[in-house]
Tab-separated table of C-alpha atoms in Angstrom:
chain	number	residue	atom	x	y	z
A	1	UNK	CA	-0.080	-0.025	0.081
A	2	UNK	CA	1.107	3.461	-0.856
A	3	UNK	CA	-0.026	6.633	1.247
A	4	UNK	CA	0.525	10.266	0.689
A	5	UNK	CA	0.469	12.437	3.760
A	6	UNK	CA	0.072	16.235	3.506
A	7	UNK	CA	1.320	18.033	6.705
A	8	UNK	CA	3.631	15.093	7.456
A	9	UNK	CA	6.006	17.290	9.581
A	10	UNK	CA	3.121	18.185	11.912
A	11	UNK	CA	2.017	16.425	15.087
A	12	UNK	CA	-0.850	14.235	13.558
A	13	UNK	CA	1.434	13.649	10.326
A	14	UNK	CA	4.336	12.304	12.339
A	15	UNK	CA	2.174	9.928	14.258
A	16	UNK	CA	0.248	8.752	11.152
A	17	UNK	CA	3.637	8.119	9.432
A	18	UNK	CA	4.641	6.023	12.267
A	19	UNK	CA	1.563	3.975	12.115
A	20	UNK	CA	1.590	3.475	8.372
A	21	UNK	CA	5.201	2.398	8.420
A	22	UNK	CA	4.481	0.022	11.038
A	23	UNK	CA	1.819	-1.527	8.846
A	24	UNK	CA	4.216	-1.859	5.859
A	25	UNK	CA	3.121	1.080	3.818
A	26	UNK	CA	5.280	3.128	1.513
A	27	UNK	CA	4.806	6.599	2.811
A	28	UNK	CA	5.007	9.692	0.754
A	29	UNK	CA	5.149	13.078	2.594
A	30	UNK	CA	4.129	16.468	1.066
A	31	UNK	CA	6.430	19.201	2.231
A	32	UNK	CA	6.571	22.823	0.758
A	33	UNK	CA	9.884	23.984	-0.772
A	34	UNK	CA	9.669	27.324	1.233
A	35	UNK	CA	8.513	25.675	4.565
A	36	UNK	CA	10.014	26.912	7.674
A	37	UNK	CA	8.912	23.903	9.566
A	38	UNK	CA	11.472	21.694	10.948
A	39	UNK	CA	11.550	17.890	10.629
A	40	UNK	CA	12.148	17.375	14.318
A	41	UNK	CA	8.850	15.203	14.772
A	42	UNK	CA	9.945	12.827	11.999
A	43	UNK	CA	13.544	12.914	12.332
A	44	UNK	CA	13.500	9.137	13.575
A	45	UNK	CA	11.879	7.949	10.517
A	46	UNK	CA	13.075	10.532	7.994
A	47	UNK	CA	15.122	8.080	5.972
A	48	UNK	CA	12.015	5.964	5.591
A	49	UNK	CA	9.771	8.500	4.014
A	50	UNK	CA	9.716	9.708	0.351
A	51	UNK	CA	9.320	13.400	0.221
A	52	UNK	CA	7.437	15.206	-2.578
A	53	UNK	CA	7.339	18.851	-2.801
A	54	UNK	CA	3.962	20.731	-3.381
A	55	UNK	CA	1.752	23.307	-1.886
A	56	UNK	CA	-1.972	23.447	-1.093
A	57	UNK	CA	-2.273	26.690	-2.858
A	58	UNK	CA	-0.855	25.236	-6.203
A	59	UNK	CA	-3.245	22.925	-7.985
A	60	UNK	CA	-0.672	21.830	-10.544
A	61	UNK	CA	1.922	20.957	-7.872
A	62	UNK	CA	-0.584	18.624	-6.133
A	63	UNK	CA	-1.584	16.949	-9.353
A	64	UNK	CA	2.237	16.258	-9.861
A	65	UNK	CA	2.753	14.712	-6.604
A	66	UNK	CA	-0.436	12.519	-6.942
A	67	UNK	CA	1.061	11.375	-10.295
A	68	UNK	CA	4.489	10.812	-8.892
A	69	UNK	CA	3.430	8.963	-5.631
A	70	UNK	CA	0.535	7.099	-7.153
A	71	UNK	CA	-1.030	6.462	-3.666
A	72	UNK	CA	-3.882	4.133	-2.589
A	73	UNK	CA	-4.776	6.590	0.185
A	74	UNK	CA	-4.326	10.348	0.747
A	75	UNK	CA	-4.497	11.799	4.025
A	76	UNK	CA	-5.017	15.724	4.109
A	77	UNK	CA	-3.657	16.854	7.339
A	78	UNK	CA	-1.895	20.000	6.069
A	79	UNK	CA	-3.726	23.309	7.269
A	80	UNK	CA	-3.239	26.565	8.885
A	81	UNK	CA	-3.910	24.862	12.032
A	82	UNK	CA	-3.922	27.444	14.733
A	83	UNK	CA	-7.316	28.989	15.528
A	84	UNK	CA	-6.139	32.303	16.871
A	85	UNK	CA	-3.944	32.967	13.693
A	86	UNK	CA	-7.095	32.595	11.598
A	87	UNK	CA	-8.393	36.039	12.843
A	88	UNK	CA	-5.114	37.735	11.850
A	89	UNK	CA	-4.802	35.765	8.599
A	90	UNK	CA	-8.551	34.794	7.603
A	91	UNK	CA	-7.931	34.899	3.791
A	92	UNK	CA	-4.880	32.671	3.938
A	93	UNK	CA	-6.544	30.187	6.383
A	94	UNK	CA	-9.498	29.948	4.000
A	95	UNK	CA	-7.185	29.183	1.040
A	96	UNK	CA	-5.388	26.502	2.865
A	97	UNK	CA	-8.218	24.917	4.908
A	98	UNK	CA	-11.105	25.323	2.381
A	99	UNK	CA	-9.729	25.680	-1.275
A	100	UNK	CA	-6.644	23.455	-0.668
A	101	UNK	CA	-9.104	20.461	0.176
A	102	UNK	CA	-10.866	21.237	-3.190
A	103	UNK	CA	-7.629	21.294	-5.092
A	104	UNK	CA	-6.611	17.634	-3.677
A	105	UNK	CA	-10.206	16.427	-4.443
A	106	UNK	CA	-9.875	17.711	-7.824
A	107	UNK	CA	-6.574	15.954	-8.402
A	108	UNK	CA	-8.178	12.722	-7.292
A	109	UNK	CA	-11.291	13.188	-9.643
A	110	UNK	CA	-8.794	13.985	-12.608
A	111	UNK	CA	-6.273	11.418	-12.060
A	112	UNK	CA	-7.555	8.218	-10.233
A	113	UNK	CA	-11.036	7.964	-8.604
A	114	UNK	CA	-10.084	4.795	-6.804
A	115	UNK	CA	-7.806	6.777	-4.407
A	116	UNK	CA	-9.188	6.750	-0.785
A	117	UNK	CA	-9.279	10.293	0.712
A	118	UNK	CA	-9.232	11.361	4.166
A	119	UNK	CA	-10.029	14.946	5.304
A	120	UNK	CA	-9.012	16.254	8.767
A	121	UNK	CA	-12.197	18.042	9.861
A	122	UNK	CA	-12.288	19.675	13.262
A	123	UNK	CA	-14.659	19.875	16.410
A	124	UNK	CA	-14.101	23.760	15.869
A	125	UNK	CA	-16.754	23.486	13.258
A	126	UNK	CA	-19.345	23.043	16.158
A	127	UNK	CA	-18.415	26.335	17.713
A	128	UNK	CA	-21.549	27.782	19.274
A	129	UNK	CA	-23.095	24.572	20.587
A	130	UNK	CA	-26.500	23.546	19.244
A	131	UNK	CA	-26.386	20.394	21.335
A	132	UNK	CA	-24.098	18.570	24.023
A	133	UNK	CA	-22.513	16.095	23.261
A	134	UNK	CA	-21.768	16.616	19.683
A	135	UNK	CA	-22.366	13.791	17.086
A	136	UNK	CA	-22.012	13.486	13.326
A	137	UNK	CA	-25.618	14.974	12.901
A	138	UNK	CA	-25.026	18.106	15.206
A	139	UNK	CA	-25.539	21.219	13.248
A	140	UNK	CA	-22.352	23.337	12.697
A	141	UNK	CA	-22.030	26.863	13.915
A	142	UNK	CA	-18.161	27.768	13.566
A	143	UNK	CA	-16.994	30.698	15.697
A	144	UNK	CA	-13.759	31.455	14.015
A	145	UNK	CA	-12.179	31.956	10.441
A	146	UNK	CA	-10.470	28.592	10.987
A	147	UNK	CA	-13.858	26.926	11.907
A	148	UNK	CA	-15.641	28.472	8.878
A	149	UNK	CA	-12.776	27.139	6.571
A	150	UNK	CA	-13.025	23.678	7.959
A	151	UNK	CA	-16.644	23.592	7.390
A	152	UNK	CA	-15.992	24.298	3.815
A	153	UNK	CA	-13.401	21.566	3.684
A	154	UNK	CA	-15.917	19.223	5.354
A	155	UNK	CA	-18.708	19.767	3.110
A	156	UNK	CA	-16.684	19.936	-0.254
A	157	UNK	CA	-15.463	16.366	0.931
A	158	UNK	CA	-19.069	15.200	1.249
A	159	UNK	CA	-19.967	17.011	-2.045
A	160	UNK	CA	-17.197	15.182	-4.077
A	161	UNK	CA	-18.179	11.873	-2.483
A	162	UNK	CA	-21.706	12.133	-3.541
A	163	UNK	CA	-21.149	13.830	-6.968
A	164	UNK	CA	-18.255	11.771	-8.325
A	165	UNK	CA	-18.515	8.517	-6.127
A	166	UNK	CA	-15.240	9.016	-4.474
A	167	UNK	CA	-14.225	7.203	-1.322
A	168	UNK	CA	-13.724	10.596	0.652
A	169	UNK	CA	-14.492	10.754	4.225
A	170	UNK	CA	-13.846	13.289	7.051
A	171	UNK	CA	-12.802	12.608	10.671
A	172	UNK	CA	-14.307	15.369	12.980
A	173	UNK	CA	-11.482	15.120	15.462
A	174	UNK	CA	-11.884	16.682	18.802
A	175	UNK	CA	-8.739	18.252	20.526
A	176	UNK	CA	-5.877	15.752	20.563
A	177	UNK	CA	-2.562	16.448	21.958
A	178	UNK	CA	0.803	14.751	22.459
A	179	UNK	CA	4.432	15.599	23.435
A	180	UNK	CA	4.805	16.443	19.670
A	181	UNK	CA	2.192	19.340	19.979
A	182	UNK	CA	3.462	22.896	18.877
A	183	UNK	CA	4.273	25.580	21.331
A	184	UNK	CA	1.575	27.787	19.978
A	185	UNK	CA	-1.156	25.502	21.393
A	186	UNK	CA	-2.364	26.294	24.903
A	187	UNK	CA	-1.732	22.686	26.048
A	188	UNK	CA	1.997	22.654	25.003
A	189	UNK	CA	2.218	26.234	26.335
A	190	UNK	CA	1.010	24.847	29.662
A	191	UNK	CA	3.315	21.802	29.961
A	192	UNK	CA	6.335	23.816	28.635
A	193	UNK	CA	5.632	26.331	31.129
A	194	UNK	CA	5.319	23.912	33.945
A	195	UNK	CA	8.585	22.310	33.009
A	196	UNK	CA	10.375	25.639	32.786
A	197	UNK	CA	9.131	26.811	36.102
A	198	UNK	CA	10.022	23.427	37.868
A	199	UNK	CA	13.534	23.588	36.485
A	200	UNK	CA	14.027	27.363	37.401
A	201	UNK	CA	13.798	28.764	33.895
A	202	UNK	CA	10.812	30.701	34.335
A	203	UNK	CA	8.992	32.220	37.199
A	204	UNK	CA	5.349	32.504	35.751
A	205	UNK	CA	2.868	31.567	33.027
A	206	UNK	CA	0.328	34.001	31.300
A	207	UNK	CA	-2.744	32.282	29.712
A	208	UNK	CA	-6.094	33.530	28.379
A	209	UNK	CA	-9.453	31.885	29.285
A	210	UNK	CA	-9.147	29.321	31.895
A	211	UNK	CA	-12.871	28.380	31.999
A	212	UNK	CA	-12.886	26.985	28.286
A	213	UNK	CA	-13.692	23.319	28.180
A	214	UNK	CA	-12.431	20.784	25.615
A	215	UNK	CA	-12.496	17.039	24.955
A	216	UNK	CA	-8.801	16.189	25.020
A	217	UNK	CA	-7.312	12.920	23.673
A	218	UNK	CA	-3.932	11.462	22.621
A	219	UNK	CA	-2.959	12.102	18.893
A	220	UNK	CA	-1.297	8.668	18.602
A	221	UNK	CA	-5.047	7.160	19.234
A	222	UNK	CA	-6.665	9.650	16.785
A	223	UNK	CA	-4.542	8.789	13.768
A	224	UNK	CA	-5.358	5.163	14.274
A	225	UNK	CA	-9.051	6.199	13.642
A	226	UNK	CA	-7.984	8.040	10.633
A	227	UNK	CA	-6.481	4.844	9.004
A	228	UNK	CA	-9.588	2.689	10.207
A	229	UNK	CA	-11.874	5.053	8.291
A	230	UNK	CA	-10.127	4.262	5.001
A	231	UNK	CA	-10.188	0.470	5.561
A	232	UNK	CA	-14.034	0.350	5.656
A	233	UNK	CA	-16.289	-0.952	2.814
A	234	UNK	CA	-18.012	2.562	2.284
A	235	UNK	CA	-16.846	6.100	3.105
A	236	UNK	CA	-18.492	7.693	6.127
A	237	UNK	CA	-17.741	10.574	8.463
A	238	UNK	CA	-16.881	9.920	12.246
A	239	UNK	CA	-16.636	12.167	15.325
A	240	UNK	CA	-13.366	11.110	17.081
A	241	UNK	CA	-13.310	12.087	20.831
A	242	UNK	CA	-12.803	10.782	24.333
A	243	UNK	CA	-16.507	11.623	25.530
A	244	UNK	CA	-14.932	13.532	28.485
A	245	UNK	CA	-14.378	17.243	29.017
A	246	UNK	CA	-11.862	19.251	31.058
A	247	UNK	CA	-11.364	22.921	31.487
A	248	UNK	CA	-8.062	24.721	30.726
A	249	UNK	CA	-7.936	25.223	34.398
A	250	UNK	CA	-8.129	21.385	35.044
A	251	UNK	CA	-5.452	21.083	32.546
A	252	UNK	CA	-3.224	23.622	34.433
A	253	UNK	CA	-4.032	22.113	37.910
A	254	UNK	CA	-3.056	18.599	36.633
A	255	UNK	CA	0.216	19.660	35.046
A	256	UNK	CA	1.333	21.728	37.976
A	257	UNK	CA	0.190	19.111	40.571
A	258	UNK	CA	2.263	16.512	38.605
A	259	UNK	CA	5.406	18.292	39.606
A	260	UNK	CA	4.171	19.215	43.126
A	261	UNK	CA	3.371	22.867	42.365
A	262	UNK	CA	0.370	25.029	43.072
A	263	UNK	CA	-0.681	26.636	39.886
A	264	UNK	CA	-2.341	29.627	41.830
A	265	UNK	CA	1.376	30.754	42.611
A	266	UNK	CA	2.373	30.989	39.040
A	267	UNK	CA	-0.533	31.313	36.476
A	268	UNK	CA	-2.010	34.761	35.481
A	269	UNK	CA	-4.495	35.556	32.958
A	270	UNK	CA	-3.874	37.917	30.074
A	271	UNK	CA	-6.702	39.522	27.882
A	272	UNK	CA	-4.312	39.236	24.882
A	273	UNK	CA	-4.946	35.598	24.648
A	274	UNK	CA	-8.614	35.683	24.812
A	275	UNK	CA	-10.532	34.828	21.526
A	276	UNK	CA	-12.738	37.401	19.892
A	277	UNK	CA	-15.413	34.798	19.898
A	278	UNK	CA	-14.979	31.916	22.331
A	279	UNK	CA	-16.106	28.332	21.907
A	280	UNK	CA	-17.049	27.600	25.602
A	281	UNK	CA	-17.359	23.800	25.538
A	282	UNK	CA	-16.840	20.890	23.177
A	283	UNK	CA	-17.677	17.376	24.029
A	284	UNK	CA	-17.753	14.575	21.530
A	285	UNK	CA	-19.680	11.477	21.139
A	286	UNK	CA	-17.826	8.663	19.377
A	287	UNK	CA	-20.441	5.941	19.723
A	288	UNK	CA	-20.528	5.561	15.911
A	289	UNK	CA	-16.734	5.185	15.645
A	290	UNK	CA	-16.760	2.723	18.603
A	291	UNK	CA	-19.525	0.657	16.924
A	292	UNK	CA	-18.624	0.730	13.335
A	293	UNK	CA	-14.656	1.110	13.478
A	294	UNK	CA	-14.119	-0.677	16.783
A	295	UNK	CA	-12.182	2.348	17.716
A	296	UNK	CA	-11.626	3.712	21.367
A	297	UNK	CA	-8.957	5.770	22.959
A	298	UNK	CA	-6.303	4.220	25.067
A	299	UNK	CA	-4.761	7.202	26.963
A	300	UNK	CA	-6.785	9.046	29.491
A	301	UNK	CA	-6.641	12.812	30.320
A	302	UNK	CA	-4.253	12.473	33.351
A	303	UNK	CA	-1.901	10.318	31.540
A	304	UNK	CA	-1.765	12.546	28.476
A	305	UNK	CA	-0.999	15.667	30.610
A	306	UNK	CA	1.777	13.681	32.556
A	307	UNK	CA	3.306	12.413	29.176
A	308	UNK	CA	3.484	15.972	27.950
A	309	UNK	CA	5.138	17.375	31.197
A	310	UNK	CA	7.572	14.542	31.250
A	311	UNK	CA	8.636	15.079	27.718
A	312	UNK	CA	9.224	18.785	28.226
A	313	UNK	CA	11.086	18.254	31.462
A	314	UNK	CA	13.422	15.987	29.621
A	315	UNK	CA	13.890	18.041	26.649
A	316	UNK	CA	14.714	21.325	28.799
A	317	UNK	CA	17.070	19.165	30.942
A	318	UNK	CA	18.992	18.090	27.786
A	319	UNK	CA	19.055	21.742	26.603
A	320	UNK	CA	20.514	22.935	29.994
A	321	UNK	CA	23.321	20.351	29.611
């Protein structure tokens, strides 16, 4: 089997590449020539990946890499993936997260309709909640340019599936973290901050809204769900989540408590980090994935936070040496 992963240097792309290589796939990873992103997350498997250069903004480059890699499966994980940035760069976010999806689907339609396609949809599409918990049938009400663009990517995938009989499906993934998470995300900002404070490299941590609630899982579990979706007889969309919600404050408490510190002594709130339109609570119902894919998360919230803190402590200790 041959798979093409866009966004292979990101958190999800790196875990998915690990999984597919374990399963004997030949893995092709799309990278941008001008990309400033490092290969740190995939350094351990870099020599086992075939890198192909293209850009979601460039239709012809996408057609070229599909022709070159001849994949059985395409996983579209590339995106402008940081919600706060989408307010500063709404047009670019739309070009990557909405039109970029269309360009890949057009490539599949033109070159080989038998390619199976996975689109990374997001729980941010639910935004202003219409019901709790959220399922595959919950109405979408995005609250950021990121969420709006993801809704387009989600529906264009459905449209191409129904219009051209493509095996195209979306995973509506709720928040998923890992030691490989980027520093711009609040979870990594917290665990990195905790590690720095514990090691005497910092004396405080400024955060935004501590009351926001999210359904947090482990990225390594979630990429397994992506793969399972493309192994089914028919393409369907699935919510992937843990079914448990925790506040940012609980994440902070757990992280600081793990290293025997009281977060109240170190954490302050800063209005600069509060979103223009907040998503107050996200809580997913993955019953369909459990029933039809046989998928369940294996890492709970506490373990996830501890894994991230351990990783950041070790990394900073190495840097100090």
